């Protein structure tokens, strides 16, 4: 039966051409004008957006999105589906032209034509339905059955067993396509029985549940005609399908995970190891051995009545490993660490579980029968008891969220409902009813799961190909709104990896949504970064510390993901859709609004110890973070990076907020707030808005948050940074803080003022209020007093006349210093052969250090640098030439009093060491 709200559309259909203008809907206020859609879903569209022709109904949702329905019985569906929850949007302008059973709808972007008479019952076919859009000035027409060959793909349920791009399950289609159109078939997708997802009554709230569609022959399609406006497509998708929620802040920190039968003492020692090695830790993932295991259950004479593997499921702590779980978790929480447990729920609840008697009674089973309670997650009664009796008691002990490691059947007791999808829904919404900031950790369940994150990508094989696949895989998931994949950093199996690959994997993890190391149950697998040899341990430590310090930036970008529907880690083609390279360079991606990342996913050259890769530089001016070198795009660049470096390209003028070192995300307020401001051109301005909220609930959806506007402007040799008073508030908000302004790759200042007060030069490395200069990266570091967040702050940096005009002399200086250090370290490794860094190498390398002490000498030092750099290179070339003539005398040169175990390797590769130093200096590129 047609909904009576459609009567106006039926009346309008009597006219030949009817213009329809956007206005306030009559059913409910449009969600977008009141609160975010998840706060007030309405699956019933405004009647003014609806056109009915015979057994077909068309709903113009946006100028580029049209719902297309056909039903054999003429009865259309207005309930929310698993994907499409909110159809009440402001009505876009469109016209309709009717001629009998033929109708043409025109929006600003799409022309849809349907002829109900052209085929018997009017069911949509290539003969009776078309939609035309304009793509780069050309008309593109879609019809049913057309192959979407340009689809840019979405994501897949799991990477279990994947080696590189060889996934066991196919990648689902995405919501964006180079063809300019995508059609989502919602015809068979289950529905919800309610549109109220506010959970305003807390744990007493009604729980929207599954209802199946009727068996009537029907089509329910959504046409996305966005051309190459990919961001707009995703922005409109979250208006109708719900937004991508913001994970709690701690989720963006450091996670420890390992498949291992840990005891509480081992985990306590592990946490101590993080602290002793100055490593942050935010989340402790406790894998499946926390509960009673197979051997214990066999000894008890038990068997799994469900037919699954014994000991795979469990809800009762193993008392041998965890004699006092609550005390253990209290200790973890006291150190600011969150805890999650792994569960495989497919076996249901068996008689050995502590919660079994209560669960059995609740499900109508006499506990005396010892009959297991079968897993039946689509049964609301079971789901309520599953959460209330199995999970909530463990949460009260201190478990913060759940790792749902579903690996069993792909069906439930309700046809068409995936256990993965529905488990995600049940666990996430249960936390909403508890008033928490929801978080779960599970595999992708299908379209619509963007509302329930984060994702566990599964058990990959620990090889370079797997690492190389993950940047593309992670970015491409944005095409279905799945913003937060968490990968097994280091790979899962067989688990043993060499220091280089784990270092590169962690470097990628630092610029991915979630950084979680993991491995399989192999005693030789190692993920404790301090257990690896130097320099790898040091590099991994610094990388994890840097990740924790990026929290303000990443959290702000997560808010933008929520607001826009565009994942902060996304493919290049979102921003440069007409650039062919944006599609071809698959392992490079956008990371937030300020930077691009192109991870190293292959080994270093054995001689140079550098990894070389091609990088695409998009339109605009970009700065390579590791070298300070400027690039103007669009351009292709071939660049080399040592093991310490991740290819990150920052927009010229970018403002990137950060925080001081912390042991965990919430250790203390962000004070000082660190602001990295990259060089601006003359007359250039830039802006960044920093986001913050309480992170412990969904109050951000109701206005409990703050924004701080930060702007920078370059005028000649003067840079002005302005921090505006905070806008908004939330409980626990920081009321005052200091600022640390970092200005890399530029000349030192002559004067610095903060709100009119002069700041003086301080000694190298000093934390005092004032400014200092870090010569190796040409960074001015300014530390202010503390200000109220409601007080505007203006910092003015004046450099010597002509500094801006001569900035090109500094281009790549930081990279050259890094290469000199590599040469210095390489040569000094040959000390036992009476070979060491030459004086010219030391002289050139110390240039940055001298600048730190005497920044007023910068002009002279930089003018001198090309000459001393050339001398350094010449001195190393001389060592190489001498090695060719003295090849047989190395053993005689060995210092008999200071020999080491590495001498044989160094003697064998002596010339390669020298060539490595030579190549390093050549790669520095100073002319």
Coordinates of N, CA and C in Angstrom, one line a residue, residues 80 147 224 241 253 354 399 454 459 543 651 691 763 765 794 850:
X80 N 13.8 1.7 7.1 CA 15.3 1.7 6.9 C 15.9 0.4 6.6
X147 N 27.9 -2.8 -17.3 CA 29.1 -3.1 -16.5 C 29.8 -1.9 -16.0
X224 N 24.0 6.6 -8.1 CA 24.9 7.6 -7.7 C 25.5 8.2 -9.0
X241 N 23.1 7.2 4.9 CA 23.5 5.9 5.5 C 24.1 6.0 6.9
X253 N 46.4 5.6 19.4 CA 47.7 5.5 20.0 C 48.4 4.2 19.6
X354 N 31.1 -20.0 33.6 CA 30.6 -19.4 34.9 C 29.3 -18.8 34.7
X399 N 37.1 -4.6 31.2 CA 37.3 -4.8 29.8 C 36.7 -3.6 29.1
X454 N 36.2 -0.3 14.8 CA 37.2 -0.4 13.7 C 37.4 -1.8 13.2
X459 N 44.6 -12.3 9.4 CA 45.9 -13.0 9.5 C 46.6 -13.0 8.2
X543 N 59.6 6.1 15.9 CA 58.4 6.1 15.1 C 57.1 6.0 15.9
X651 N 52.0 19.9 2.6 CA 51.7 21.1 1.8 C 52.6 22.3 2.2
X691 N 40.6 20.3 16.6 CA 39.4 19.8 17.2 C 39.7 19.1 18.5
X763 N 69.5 28.6 25.0 CA 70.6 27.6 24.6 C 70.0 26.4 23.9
X765 N 68.7 23.1 22.9 CA 68.0 22.0 23.7 C 67.3 22.5 24.9
X794 N 49.1 35.9 19.4 CA 49.7 36.3 18.2 C 51.2 36.3 18.3
X850 N 76.6 23.5 14.5 CA 77.1 24.9 14.7 C 76.0 25.9 14.6

